[in-house]
XYZ file of C-alpha atoms in Angstrom:
658
model
C -54.632 19.500 16.765
C -54.401 15.898 16.208
C -56.530 13.309 17.890
C -54.744 10.531 19.794
C -56.983 7.905 21.392
C -55.700 5.913 24.277
C -57.119 3.480 26.875
C -57.678 5.057 30.254
C -56.525 3.304 33.378
C -59.021 0.775 34.894
C -61.290 2.155 37.383
C -59.597 2.362 40.806
C -56.096 3.146 39.329
C -56.969 6.921 39.504
C -59.577 7.524 42.280
C -60.138 11.123 41.522
C -60.572 12.848 38.272
C -57.933 15.308 37.123
C -60.365 18.153 37.297
C -61.818 17.402 40.682
C -60.177 17.933 43.954
C -61.174 15.355 46.627
C -64.160 16.544 48.524
C -63.738 17.875 52.187
C -66.706 19.116 54.102
C -66.687 20.789 57.344
C -69.882 19.849 59.037
C -72.278 22.844 59.584
C -72.899 22.130 63.278
C -69.174 21.832 63.865
C -68.879 25.592 63.684
C -69.736 27.310 66.853
C -71.380 30.251 65.166
C -73.761 27.744 63.492
C -74.497 25.993 66.768
C -75.289 29.182 68.607
C -77.500 30.596 65.705
C -79.491 27.376 65.453
C -80.120 27.229 69.167
C -81.174 30.895 69.034
C -83.677 30.145 66.103
C -84.944 27.144 67.693
C -85.823 28.962 71.049
C -87.424 31.846 69.082
C -89.516 29.564 67.101
C -90.799 27.688 70.182
C -91.410 30.793 72.084
C -93.328 32.783 69.399
C -96.137 30.337 68.830
C -96.554 30.171 72.739
C -96.696 34.030 73.028
C -99.294 34.192 70.103
C -101.594 31.547 71.477
C -101.815 33.351 74.833
C -99.703 31.050 76.908
C -98.525 32.508 80.323
C -95.519 34.685 80.259
C -93.573 32.273 82.354
C -93.701 29.725 79.553
C -92.211 31.993 76.758
C -90.338 34.693 78.503
C -87.541 32.555 79.466
C -87.271 30.931 76.019
C -86.797 34.554 74.581
C -84.185 35.228 77.289
C -82.161 32.225 76.248
C -82.546 33.207 72.604
C -81.217 36.615 73.561
C -78.316 34.869 75.385
C -77.406 32.139 72.794
C -77.645 34.439 69.676
C -76.462 37.611 71.008
C -73.361 36.829 73.076
C -71.017 36.484 70.150
C -71.849 39.694 68.197
C -72.055 41.591 71.726
C -68.698 40.221 72.642
C -67.325 41.252 69.112
C -68.867 44.613 69.497
C -67.125 45.188 72.785
C -63.867 43.942 71.468
C -64.329 46.462 68.613
C -65.267 49.201 71.319
C -61.934 48.387 72.975
C -60.323 49.256 69.702
C -62.270 52.564 69.645
C -64.481 51.249 66.947
C -68.225 51.366 67.361
C -70.301 49.064 65.039
C -73.917 48.480 64.117
C -73.700 44.852 65.627
C -73.360 46.262 69.148
C -75.959 48.883 68.558
C -78.474 46.106 67.289
C -77.715 44.321 70.609
C -78.295 47.253 72.632
C -81.587 48.118 70.570
C -82.549 44.457 71.137
C -82.112 44.917 74.895
C -83.653 48.363 74.708
C -86.661 46.868 73.075
C -86.968 44.183 75.570
C -86.699 46.820 78.356
C -89.667 48.602 77.087
C -91.733 45.362 76.554
C -90.926 44.645 72.955
C -89.459 41.278 73.519
C -90.387 39.666 70.346
C -88.795 42.407 68.164
C -85.496 42.256 70.073
C -85.473 38.473 69.843
C -85.924 38.562 66.042
C -83.175 41.016 65.737
C -80.852 38.665 67.560
C -81.823 35.678 65.544
C -81.248 37.555 62.254
C -77.761 38.649 63.338
C -76.786 35.140 64.649
C -77.858 33.650 61.339
C -75.910 36.022 59.357
C -72.792 35.365 61.301
C -73.308 31.739 60.858
C -73.680 31.755 57.264
C -70.566 33.784 56.878
C -68.631 31.266 59.038
C -69.940 28.523 56.924
C -69.017 29.983 53.580
C -65.397 30.822 54.953
C -65.008 27.106 56.184
C -66.189 25.623 52.838
C -63.871 27.720 50.964
C -60.938 26.609 53.321
C -61.876 22.979 52.790
C -61.709 23.331 49.076
C -58.337 24.899 49.187
C -57.156 22.139 51.434
C -58.749 19.339 49.107
C -56.964 20.909 46.181
C -53.602 19.956 47.708
C -54.728 16.235 47.634
C -54.596 16.485 43.859
C -50.853 16.099 44.066
C -49.859 12.402 45.267
C -48.268 12.012 48.487
C -45.588 9.813 47.298
C -43.510 9.402 44.053
C -41.134 6.934 42.571
C -37.680 8.237 42.376
C -35.042 6.784 40.212
C -31.493 6.405 41.661
C -28.158 6.755 39.672
C -27.807 2.805 39.915
C -30.977 2.269 38.143
C -33.046 1.150 41.301
C -36.161 2.726 42.518
C -37.573 4.156 45.788
C -40.792 5.524 46.938
C -40.452 8.804 48.657
C -42.821 11.627 49.828
C -43.342 14.286 47.095
C -42.320 16.849 49.572
C -38.791 15.433 49.581
C -38.267 15.505 45.802
C -35.584 17.952 44.841
C -34.919 19.820 41.630
C -32.960 17.468 39.445
C -34.398 14.234 40.705
C -35.624 11.745 38.195
C -39.181 10.493 38.837
C -41.051 7.478 37.093
C -44.645 8.100 36.521
C -46.471 4.834 35.584
C -49.793 4.626 33.607
C -52.607 5.920 35.614
C -50.601 7.721 38.219
C -50.543 11.430 39.019
C -47.552 13.170 38.406
C -45.667 14.080 41.696
C -43.858 17.123 40.712
C -43.621 19.791 38.055
C -40.896 18.779 35.586
C -40.014 17.968 32.037
C -40.318 14.559 30.347
C -36.852 12.972 29.523
C -37.988 9.681 28.157
C -41.493 7.997 27.287
C -44.601 9.015 25.624
C -48.182 9.261 27.088
C -51.110 11.606 27.218
C -51.761 13.689 30.395
C -55.050 14.999 31.514
C -54.102 18.502 32.581
C -57.523 20.139 32.949
C -56.754 21.198 36.629
C -53.964 23.450 35.336
C -54.802 24.656 31.779
C -58.472 23.864 31.636
C -57.945 22.017 28.151
C -60.857 19.693 27.517
C -58.618 16.820 26.242
C -55.597 15.170 27.464
C -52.358 16.370 25.859
C -49.624 14.165 24.261
C -46.457 14.364 26.150
C -43.047 13.367 24.598
C -39.403 14.008 25.605
C -38.851 17.829 26.281
C -42.559 18.546 27.083
C -43.471 20.184 30.505
C -45.665 18.290 32.886
C -47.287 19.557 36.228
C -47.711 18.039 39.609
C -51.318 16.701 40.243
C -52.107 16.176 36.602
C -53.280 12.544 35.463
C -50.938 10.249 33.332
C -52.412 8.211 30.596
C -51.464 4.694 29.517
C -47.722 5.369 28.795
C -44.963 5.479 31.280
C -42.963 8.609 31.632
C -39.504 9.569 33.054
C -39.747 13.113 34.376
C -36.989 15.365 35.616
C -38.089 17.621 38.442
C -37.741 21.281 37.994
C -39.557 22.718 40.660
C -39.881 22.231 44.470
C -43.116 21.054 45.678
C -43.726 24.284 47.489
C -43.218 26.134 44.130
C -45.290 23.882 41.896
C -48.317 25.203 39.847
C -50.805 23.431 41.972
C -49.208 25.002 45.161
C -49.170 28.314 43.591
C -52.871 28.042 42.788
C -53.639 27.229 46.511
C -51.463 30.161 47.458
C -53.183 32.638 45.023
C -56.546 31.575 46.059
C -55.848 32.105 49.797
C -54.222 35.346 49.189
C -56.834 36.725 46.902
C -59.520 35.680 49.334
C -57.801 37.241 52.255
C -56.745 40.530 50.586
C -59.986 41.116 48.631
C -61.370 44.190 50.493
C -64.854 43.065 51.945
C -67.189 45.508 50.282
C -69.611 46.759 52.787
C -73.279 46.956 52.180
C -74.429 50.310 51.331
C -75.740 50.990 54.914
C -72.529 49.864 56.492
C -70.556 52.597 54.717
C -72.145 55.136 57.211
C -72.254 52.760 60.350
C -69.517 54.621 62.401
C -71.068 57.972 62.059
C -74.669 56.681 62.589
C -73.775 54.499 65.617
C -71.815 57.150 67.399
C -74.425 59.747 66.531
C -77.255 57.418 67.880
C -75.425 56.736 71.063
C -74.590 60.406 71.835
C -78.111 61.491 70.889
C -79.665 58.704 73.049
C -77.557 59.914 76.167
C -78.409 63.403 75.550
C -82.036 62.899 75.391
C -81.722 61.114 78.806
C -79.322 63.335 80.377
C -80.375 66.792 79.383
C -83.913 66.652 80.666
C -82.585 65.011 83.868
C -80.125 67.984 84.393
C -82.990 70.268 84.038
C -85.033 68.618 86.877
C -86.985 66.180 84.931
C -88.229 62.945 86.513
C -85.853 60.236 86.164
C -88.498 57.719 84.820
C -89.829 60.136 82.289
C -86.377 60.921 81.049
C -85.441 57.197 80.836
C -88.721 56.531 79.077
C -88.204 59.333 76.429
C -84.451 58.091 75.927
C -85.685 54.474 75.344
C -88.340 55.769 73.039
C -85.725 57.766 71.091
C -83.536 54.559 70.914
C -86.353 52.558 69.595
C -87.482 55.204 66.941
C -83.933 55.864 66.013
C -82.563 52.375 65.993
C -81.402 51.158 62.753
C -83.860 48.265 62.322
C -85.768 49.932 59.411
C -82.564 50.989 57.884
C -81.225 47.539 58.030
C -84.328 46.230 56.596
C -84.109 48.832 53.922
C -81.012 47.185 52.734
C -81.610 43.436 53.262
C -84.940 42.547 51.792
C -84.399 43.752 48.271
C -81.124 41.900 48.234
C -82.267 38.734 49.706
C -85.409 38.852 47.557
C -83.219 39.155 44.733
C -81.056 36.192 45.738
C -84.154 34.166 46.325
C -85.464 34.887 42.950
C -82.072 34.321 41.298
C -81.863 30.961 43.098
C -85.244 29.845 41.727
C -84.031 30.508 38.165
C -80.653 28.622 38.614
C -78.256 31.341 39.996
C -76.907 30.655 43.477
C -75.840 34.054 44.791
C -73.844 33.416 48.108
C -74.673 36.672 50.070
C -76.221 40.034 50.048
C -72.816 41.403 49.580
C -72.244 39.539 46.423
C -75.607 40.629 45.071
C -74.657 44.268 45.634
C -71.323 43.762 44.001
C -72.906 42.334 40.973
C -74.662 45.675 40.327
C -71.177 47.390 40.072
C -69.480 45.328 37.438
C -68.351 47.247 34.334
C -66.130 44.476 32.790
C -66.361 40.823 32.111
C -63.861 38.085 31.592
C -64.915 34.496 30.376
C -63.047 31.303 30.550
C -63.467 29.035 27.330
C -63.714 25.319 28.004
C -66.634 24.483 30.285
C -67.892 28.016 30.341
C -68.465 29.291 26.786
C -68.373 25.699 25.585
C -69.953 22.653 27.191
C -66.580 21.111 28.221
C -67.295 17.781 26.864
C -66.274 16.436 23.373
C -68.966 15.399 20.912
C -69.060 13.897 17.484
C -70.031 16.784 15.138
C -69.245 15.024 11.648
C -69.285 11.534 10.242
C -67.893 11.223 6.911
C -67.506 7.762 5.023
C -64.849 8.039 2.454
C -65.721 7.115 -1.285
C -65.578 3.429 -2.027
C -65.760 2.393 1.611
C -69.203 1.002 0.987
C -70.307 2.411 4.474
C -73.086 4.488 5.560
C -72.829 7.150 8.353
C -74.397 4.851 10.993
C -72.204 1.751 9.727
C -69.015 3.929 10.132
C -69.986 5.263 13.595
C -70.789 1.693 14.591
C -67.508 0.191 13.640
C -65.594 2.982 15.346
C -67.805 2.877 18.629
C -67.325 -0.900 18.822
C -63.689 -0.489 18.603
C -63.499 2.228 21.156
C -65.942 0.851 23.552
C -63.223 -0.710 25.881
C -61.393 2.776 26.109
C -62.092 5.449 28.560
C -60.542 8.238 26.621
C -62.731 11.319 26.406
C -62.834 11.028 22.491
C -63.574 7.309 22.703
C -66.495 8.369 25.078
C -67.730 10.938 22.673
C -67.790 8.355 19.698
C -69.554 5.636 21.854
C -72.029 8.217 23.214
C -72.905 9.310 19.617
C -73.491 5.604 18.646
C -75.791 5.326 21.528
C -77.709 8.447 20.942
C -78.368 7.122 17.278
C -79.461 3.774 18.898
C -76.812 1.745 17.057
C -75.954 -1.837 18.186
C -72.345 -2.325 18.877
C -70.577 -5.469 18.057
C -68.352 -7.010 20.595
C -64.638 -5.960 20.083
C -61.912 -8.574 20.551
C -58.153 -8.053 20.920
C -58.417 -4.532 21.888
C -55.118 -2.721 21.988
C -54.086 0.958 22.675
C -50.953 3.037 21.881
C -50.287 6.416 23.230
C -50.255 9.017 20.669
C -51.492 6.567 17.921
C -54.909 5.221 18.716
C -56.562 2.049 19.273
C -57.178 -1.256 17.364
C -59.607 -4.038 17.769
C -61.149 -6.889 15.961
C -64.878 -6.107 15.069
C -67.105 -8.631 13.338
C -63.907 -10.255 11.826
C -62.450 -6.901 10.499
C -59.452 -5.154 12.102
C -60.526 -1.664 12.856
C -58.027 1.002 13.945
C -59.288 4.362 15.193
C -56.682 7.244 15.761
C -55.050 10.304 14.478
C -54.995 10.742 10.658
C -51.287 10.721 10.523
C -51.004 8.360 7.516
C -49.051 8.603 4.215
C -50.950 10.569 1.558
C -50.987 7.742 -0.816
C -53.007 5.574 1.607
C -55.493 8.432 2.769
C -55.151 11.444 0.659
C -58.932 12.274 0.824
C -58.926 11.626 4.638
C -55.920 13.719 5.314
C -57.117 16.665 3.349
C -60.550 16.516 5.172
C -58.858 16.144 8.401
C -56.699 19.221 7.852
C -59.757 21.204 6.786
C -61.698 20.189 10.071
C -58.715 20.880 12.391
C -58.342 24.361 10.650
C -61.939 24.848 11.985
C -61.199 23.892 15.489
C -62.349 20.238 15.267
C -60.450 17.108 16.206
C -60.442 14.711 13.289
C -60.296 10.829 13.884
C -59.478 8.333 11.129
C -61.148 5.060 11.013
C -59.502 2.123 9.105
C -61.002 -1.370 8.379
C -58.334 -4.014 7.624
C -55.630 -1.445 7.049
C -57.714 0.611 4.582
C -59.151 4.093 5.459
C -62.862 3.990 5.430
C -63.962 7.222 7.022
C -63.189 10.175 9.185
C -64.950 11.447 12.265
C -64.987 15.186 13.528
C -65.017 15.795 17.204
C -65.470 19.273 18.941
C -66.314 20.819 22.212
C -69.498 22.428 21.406
C -70.424 25.999 21.774
C -73.189 26.645 24.400
C -76.413 27.765 22.458
C -76.656 30.820 24.606
C -72.996 31.938 24.579
C -73.079 34.497 21.664
C -76.265 36.047 22.970
C -74.810 36.367 26.496
C -71.545 37.992 25.197
C -73.709 40.500 23.194
C -75.869 41.216 26.311
C -72.945 41.662 28.644
C -71.265 43.989 26.143
C -74.491 46.175 26.105
C -74.746 46.117 29.980
C -71.012 47.025 30.704
C -70.239 49.090 27.528
C -67.070 46.996 26.953
C -66.788 43.687 25.115
C -65.855 40.728 27.418
C -62.250 39.234 27.404
C -61.546 35.562 26.655
C -59.080 34.092 29.111
C -58.154 30.568 28.427
C -55.318 27.928 28.762
C -56.288 26.343 25.444
C -54.217 26.881 22.453
C -54.443 30.279 20.521
C -55.949 28.880 17.420
C -58.907 27.101 19.140
C -59.416 30.150 21.269
C -59.371 32.606 18.216
C -61.963 30.578 16.338
C -64.257 30.316 19.236
C -63.963 33.943 20.173
C -64.749 34.840 16.527
C -67.853 32.856 16.679
C -69.294 34.510 19.792
C -68.070 38.025 19.023
C -65.072 38.416 21.371
C -62.022 40.319 20.131
C -59.827 40.451 23.174
C -58.401 37.029 23.245
C -55.669 35.694 25.693
C -54.813 32.246 25.045
C -52.370 29.693 26.537
C -52.685 31.026 30.022
C -51.744 29.443 33.261
C -53.769 30.258 36.498
C -51.280 33.030 37.557
C -51.457 34.646 33.980
C -55.254 34.741 34.426
C -54.947 36.584 37.806
C -52.609 39.120 36.192
C -54.995 39.855 33.374
C -57.701 40.418 36.073
C -55.513 42.600 38.064
C -54.616 44.694 35.217
C -58.330 45.449 34.675
C -58.855 46.424 38.322
C -55.702 48.581 38.200
C -57.385 50.396 35.325
C -60.369 51.078 37.665
C -62.734 48.359 36.115
C -64.813 46.239 38.343
C -64.517 42.970 36.549
C -66.741 40.070 36.536
C -65.025 36.590 35.974
C -67.030 33.539 34.734
C -65.246 30.313 34.840
C -65.449 26.626 35.980
C -62.132 24.879 36.648
C -59.602 24.677 39.378
C -57.347 26.828 37.034
C -60.039 29.632 37.203
C -60.282 29.592 40.953
C -57.510 32.132 41.482
C -58.874 34.529 38.976
C -62.448 33.976 40.519
C -60.934 34.962 43.828
C -59.094 38.031 42.532
C -61.896 39.376 40.512
C -64.451 41.939 42.013
C -67.167 39.312 41.541
C -66.748 35.629 40.384
C -69.303 33.406 38.934
C -68.704 29.484 38.592
C -70.455 27.026 36.190
C -72.389 24.768 38.534
C -72.434 21.407 36.688
C -69.034 21.063 35.346
C -67.265 23.302 37.795
C -64.548 22.032 40.249
C -65.133 22.061 43.941
C -62.509 24.902 44.297
C -64.038 27.002 41.673
C -67.568 26.619 43.240
C -66.439 27.542 46.528
C -64.200 30.290 45.594
C -66.831 32.020 43.232
C -69.180 34.479 44.781
C -72.147 32.939 42.570
C -72.828 29.689 40.966
C -74.796 29.108 37.893
C -76.470 25.827 38.884
C -77.894 24.689 35.468
C -74.881 26.023 33.432
C -77.307 28.560 31.598
C -75.143 31.272 30.509
C -78.003 33.588 29.701
C -78.815 33.823 33.371
C -75.671 36.033 33.766
C -76.842 39.248 32.387
C -80.246 38.666 33.902
C -78.827 38.334 37.470
C -76.791 41.449 36.820
C -79.966 43.298 35.893
C -81.680 41.999 38.834
C -78.920 43.053 41.188
C -79.049 46.584 39.758
C -82.782 46.759 40.316
C -82.234 45.453 43.979
C -79.640 48.354 44.564
C -82.168 50.852 43.266
C -84.825 49.518 45.744
C -82.213 49.778 48.547
C -81.663 53.653 47.743
C -85.565 53.792 47.578
C -86.065 52.033 50.955
C -83.260 54.186 52.518
C -85.188 57.249 51.572
C -88.399 55.957 53.066
C -86.747 54.804 56.453
C -84.911 58.174 56.761
C -88.266 59.986 56.395
C -89.765 57.867 59.055
C -86.767 58.120 61.588
C -86.534 61.796 60.897
C -90.178 62.484 61.639
C -90.378 60.201 64.806
C -87.153 61.537 66.203
C -88.399 65.196 65.659
C -91.650 64.325 67.273
C -89.959 62.763 70.412
C -87.746 65.654 70.866
C -89.944 68.671 70.078
C -93.032 67.031 71.844
C -93.970 63.938 73.659
C -94.115 60.904 71.513
C -96.181 58.221 73.240
C -94.068 54.919 73.369
C -96.771 52.777 71.784
C -97.077 55.288 68.909
C -93.292 55.314 68.492
C -93.213 51.685 68.382
C -96.195 51.663 65.787
C -94.208 54.270 63.686
C -91.025 52.209 64.077
C -92.610 48.920 63.195
C -94.669 50.543 60.403
C -91.616 51.996 58.580
C -89.969 48.517 58.968
C -92.862 46.797 57.497
C -93.092 49.207 54.642
C -89.570 49.050 53.550
C -89.733 45.219 54.147
C -92.653 44.760 51.805
C -91.211 47.051 49.239
C -88.049 44.919 49.071
C -90.050 41.678 48.730
C -91.386 42.948 45.339
C -88.262 41.222 43.953
C -89.627 37.895 44.951
C -92.086 38.203 42.200
C -91.715 36.231 38.987
C -92.221 39.319 37.031
C -89.170 40.702 38.530
C -86.978 37.936 36.951
C -88.841 38.403 33.552
C -88.118 41.915 33.608
C -84.441 41.485 34.634
C -84.081 38.838 31.895
C -85.548 41.347 29.323
C -83.276 44.095 30.507
C -80.268 41.838 30.296
C -80.900 40.836 26.856
C -81.909 44.241 25.151
């Protein structure tokens, strides 16, 4: 892999980096679900202290009533529509239970249930809107217009949607490429991280393929269009994310898997408890009270709380330690993964080139710092990633940089500048052997090891070589080992980078299944192959090119700092501080949460069964029924909150790295 340093376009010529889609954000309160949930929560929070401080009922009862109405009408309406389709869900029963609680004086409990359900629906709506925002924003990576060259040599600016296969397009320095095609004339470097995930711009010459939405460097290119706009790689990425997000079966929480039977059984049982005694001559009021007591003690409140506190506590604990898990469903899904696929650049590696080696040539008379200072001074005006790496290395060492004069950049060759009266050239070591035999031999050795070699010349004489590489994250190897132990299978490496670089990195971290040179659709194919084999695969990535695979996977995790907007929104979880070691820890925590869910369901079932039997076999006083119901709710809630403790994360981290 040769290094080619070129000057990036001046600020303003490319408003958006190649790896980042323009940010679109739907305001939270623009969503009706969020407005209704906020209103219900606010009314509840106003009413509760009034009730607890002994204010008259007329001051807080209307507020609770409004909370019921604002937060409950949407799930109630959805439940009624489901009922029309001959489906009975827990949402409708929770509304009925809330109304039933209010009917027997438990107004606060019912209002709290309403607020919880409304908030849950609002969070789901926000997540859906944000994903849609990112998908739409991705389309903005492709420019709206392109310069089409006509047969008579003239140019015209046309919308990219009007480009046809066979059209000839001129791409000037700093512009985004308007269509997928092939270079006919010109030389430049193109930043195509959005498509392949490669950390460095790729040299393009006649015959090379280019993609819509990628960013051209300082050279001009003439490109022949080979795909319609609707069939471009960037458009297919959008389509794949939308399809995968829409077709991914929404995994129900553990309790939701039995909601139909539970819901129907509870309704029928409540009606029977009311109707049978009434038919036998019992008093209407007594029969209604018994039925309402039955509804209270048999309502799924404790069962729902048996599920949510462990998962929500695990989410909160993971969040404190830098892992944002987007929902309880995701936390449950994490406990089920039995295969892992990892991206390379920005995931296993830091995603930023850094100087790893500084080698002054014999007889150059330069020290490492002097060589680095010369190279950094010459590169300082450039915005190329390798140039930034060299300048950053000099700044890290605290070196003073002389002013560069006469700066010039040539695509595919490098830069030249006058520094302290000497002509300094920095670029690829493509020099005749008689001029730089030692340099070319060293460069070949470094590049065989996966590093990029940069030759530094002073007044036409080679004086040193710099080695630059995308560094492996310090916890990458340990994370791969831990995930292998947890799933029983070594992770796969899915990358758009070249096979040699991928193989070298995979060997370093202990991965044997390496799939390199992949486009986004190839990554999706690899994920679907695993799922077709019955595996529940966890995909970890960071770029736009990873988004379709993140959406198609059983669970997707994105790297937070370097991750593209689309990857962050598409993924089910985000590693906020890019600490790979937290992945096995959060998987272990999710497995612990699932175990507590099962434990809580047993506790809740025992309480519900005992109270129901008491109510049916004898006379269960309503206050005692409410006490037993609330008691079971408190017990399972507190049990689930155990995962909030710091020791829960410490234990999960230890389990994840055994």
